[in-house]
Short mmCIF file of C-alpha atoms in Angstrom, two decimals:
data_model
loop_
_atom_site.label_atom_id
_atom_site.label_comp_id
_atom_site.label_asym_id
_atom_site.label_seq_id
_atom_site.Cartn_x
_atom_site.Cartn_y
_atom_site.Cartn_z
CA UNK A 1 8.72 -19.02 8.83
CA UNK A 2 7.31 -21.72 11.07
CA UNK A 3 6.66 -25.22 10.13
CA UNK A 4 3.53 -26.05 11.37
CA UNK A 5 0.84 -24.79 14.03
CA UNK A 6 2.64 -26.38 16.88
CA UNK A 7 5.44 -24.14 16.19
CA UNK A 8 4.02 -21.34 15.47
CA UNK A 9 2.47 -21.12 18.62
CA UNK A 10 5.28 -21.66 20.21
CA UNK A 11 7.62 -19.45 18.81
CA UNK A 12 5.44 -16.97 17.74
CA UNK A 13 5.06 -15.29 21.16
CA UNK A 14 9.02 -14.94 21.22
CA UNK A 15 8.80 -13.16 18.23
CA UNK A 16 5.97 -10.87 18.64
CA UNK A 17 6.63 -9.98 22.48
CA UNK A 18 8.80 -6.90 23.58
CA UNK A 19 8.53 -7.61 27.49
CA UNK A 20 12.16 -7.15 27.69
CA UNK A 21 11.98 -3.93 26.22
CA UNK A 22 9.54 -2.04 28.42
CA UNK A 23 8.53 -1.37 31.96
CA UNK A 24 5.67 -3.42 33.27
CA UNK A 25 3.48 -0.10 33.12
CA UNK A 26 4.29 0.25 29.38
CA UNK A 27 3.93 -3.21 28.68
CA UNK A 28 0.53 -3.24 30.54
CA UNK A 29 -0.97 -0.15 28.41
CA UNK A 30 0.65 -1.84 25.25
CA UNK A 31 -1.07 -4.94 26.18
CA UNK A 32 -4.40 -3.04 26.57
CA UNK A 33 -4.45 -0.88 23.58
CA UNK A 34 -3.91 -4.47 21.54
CA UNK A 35 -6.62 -5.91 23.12
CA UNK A 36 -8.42 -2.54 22.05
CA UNK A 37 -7.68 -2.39 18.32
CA UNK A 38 -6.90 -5.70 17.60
CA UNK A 39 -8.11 -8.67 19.77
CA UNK A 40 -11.89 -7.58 20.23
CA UNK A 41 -12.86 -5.35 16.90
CA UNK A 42 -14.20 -8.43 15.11
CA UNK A 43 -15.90 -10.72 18.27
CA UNK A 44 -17.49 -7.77 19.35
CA UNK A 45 -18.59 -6.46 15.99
CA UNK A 46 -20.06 -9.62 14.99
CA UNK A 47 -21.81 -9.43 18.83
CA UNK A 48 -22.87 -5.99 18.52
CA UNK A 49 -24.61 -6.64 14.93
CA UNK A 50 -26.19 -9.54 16.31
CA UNK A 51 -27.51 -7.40 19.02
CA UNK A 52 -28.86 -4.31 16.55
CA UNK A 53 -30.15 -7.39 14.30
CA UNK A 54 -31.88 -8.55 17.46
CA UNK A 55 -33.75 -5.32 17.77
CA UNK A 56 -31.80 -3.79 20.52
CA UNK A 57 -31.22 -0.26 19.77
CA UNK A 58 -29.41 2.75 21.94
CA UNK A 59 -26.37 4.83 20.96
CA UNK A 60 -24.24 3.37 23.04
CA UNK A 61 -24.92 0.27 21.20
CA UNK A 62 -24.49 2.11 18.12
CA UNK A 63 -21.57 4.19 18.96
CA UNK A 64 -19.86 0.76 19.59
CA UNK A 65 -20.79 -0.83 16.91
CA UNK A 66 -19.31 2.02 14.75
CA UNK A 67 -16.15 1.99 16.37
CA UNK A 68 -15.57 -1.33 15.98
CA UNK A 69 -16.43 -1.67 12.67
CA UNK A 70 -14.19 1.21 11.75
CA UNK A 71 -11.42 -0.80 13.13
CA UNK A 72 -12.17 -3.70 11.54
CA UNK A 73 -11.93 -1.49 8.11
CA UNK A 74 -8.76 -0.22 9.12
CA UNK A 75 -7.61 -3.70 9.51
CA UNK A 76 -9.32 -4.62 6.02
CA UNK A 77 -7.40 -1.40 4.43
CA UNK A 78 -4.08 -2.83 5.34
CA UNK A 79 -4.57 -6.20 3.84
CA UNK A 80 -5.38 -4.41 1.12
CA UNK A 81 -2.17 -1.92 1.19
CA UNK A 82 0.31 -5.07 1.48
CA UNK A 83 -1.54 -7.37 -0.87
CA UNK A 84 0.63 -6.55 -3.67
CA UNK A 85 3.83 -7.30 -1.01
CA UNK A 86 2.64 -11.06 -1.13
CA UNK A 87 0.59 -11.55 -4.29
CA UNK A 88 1.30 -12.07 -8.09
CA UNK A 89 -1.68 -11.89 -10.15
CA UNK A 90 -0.36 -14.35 -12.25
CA UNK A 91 0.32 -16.90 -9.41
CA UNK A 92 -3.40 -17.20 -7.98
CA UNK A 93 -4.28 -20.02 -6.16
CA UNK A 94 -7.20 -20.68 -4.02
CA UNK A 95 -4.62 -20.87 -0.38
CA UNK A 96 -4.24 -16.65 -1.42
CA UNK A 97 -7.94 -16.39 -0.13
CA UNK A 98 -6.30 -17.35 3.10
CA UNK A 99 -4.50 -13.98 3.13
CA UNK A 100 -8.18 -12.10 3.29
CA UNK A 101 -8.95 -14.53 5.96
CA UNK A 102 -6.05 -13.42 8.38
CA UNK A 103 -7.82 -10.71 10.62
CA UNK A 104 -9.92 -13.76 11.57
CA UNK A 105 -6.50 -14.57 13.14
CA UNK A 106 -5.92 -11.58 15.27
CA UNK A 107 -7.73 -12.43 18.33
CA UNK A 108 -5.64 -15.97 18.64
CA UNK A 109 -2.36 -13.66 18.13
CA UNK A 110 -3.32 -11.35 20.76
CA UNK A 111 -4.51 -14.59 23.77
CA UNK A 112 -0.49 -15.73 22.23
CA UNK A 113 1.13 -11.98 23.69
CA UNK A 114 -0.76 -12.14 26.50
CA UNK A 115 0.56 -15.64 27.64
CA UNK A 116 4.39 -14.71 26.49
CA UNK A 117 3.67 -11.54 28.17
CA UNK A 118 3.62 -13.07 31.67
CA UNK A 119 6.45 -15.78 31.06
CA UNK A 120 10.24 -15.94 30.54
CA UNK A 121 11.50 -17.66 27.81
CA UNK A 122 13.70 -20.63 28.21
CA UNK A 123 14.28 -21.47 24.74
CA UNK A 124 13.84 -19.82 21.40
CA UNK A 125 14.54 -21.62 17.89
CA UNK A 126 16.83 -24.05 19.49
CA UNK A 127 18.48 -22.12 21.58
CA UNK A 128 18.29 -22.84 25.48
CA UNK A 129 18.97 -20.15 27.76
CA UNK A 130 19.98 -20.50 31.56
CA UNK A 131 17.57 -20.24 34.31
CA UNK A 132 17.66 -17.66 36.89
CA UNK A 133 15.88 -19.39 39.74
#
């Protein structure tokens, strides 16, 4: 993996991006739909609570708030599908709680694709690749 946040960051979009793959159109709906189901499910949970908490009430509002919450258990339900992938019992240690943390993470790895999304790369894991200009 990467060694630190700097290159993470930095690599990570490289790795994660499939704008070479895919027409613009594709790659524009792809974009999208992540925003959809993975960027804003938690923000705009947390907002939408905040607003039913607040005493604003319409079903709009709650229809909203459903469907984002039902994302975010989706996303809950797969940490809890791979957990056994990347956890021994036996090896606990409090950084493992970090794992239950990492939908708090999504929204920074979908602002990530959407920069890589718009640039070519000029250099991946040490390797430099010619310019086209």
């Amino acid at each position: 993996m990467y060694e630190g946040f700097r290159e993470t960051w930095a690599e990570w979009g490289r790795s994660l991006d499939l704008k070479d793959a895919t027409s613009w159109t594709q790659l524009g709906q792809d974009l999208w739909l992540l925003l959809s189901v993975q960027g804003l499910p938690i923000p705009l949970s947390v907002l939408l609570l905040a607003c039913l908490a607040g005493g604003y009430s319409s079903i709009p509002l709650l229809a909203a708030t459903g469907l984002n919450l039902f994302l975010v258990l989706i996303r809950l339900a797969l940490l809890w599908a791979i957990y056994p992938c990347y956890h021994r019992l036996e090896h606990f240690s409090p950084a493992a709680l970090l794992f239950w943390l990492s939908p708090l993470a999504d929204p920074l790895a979908v602002v990530r694709i959407f920069l890589s999304a718009g640039q070519k790369p000029t250099q991946w894991r040490g390797r430099v690749y010619p310019t086209n200009s």
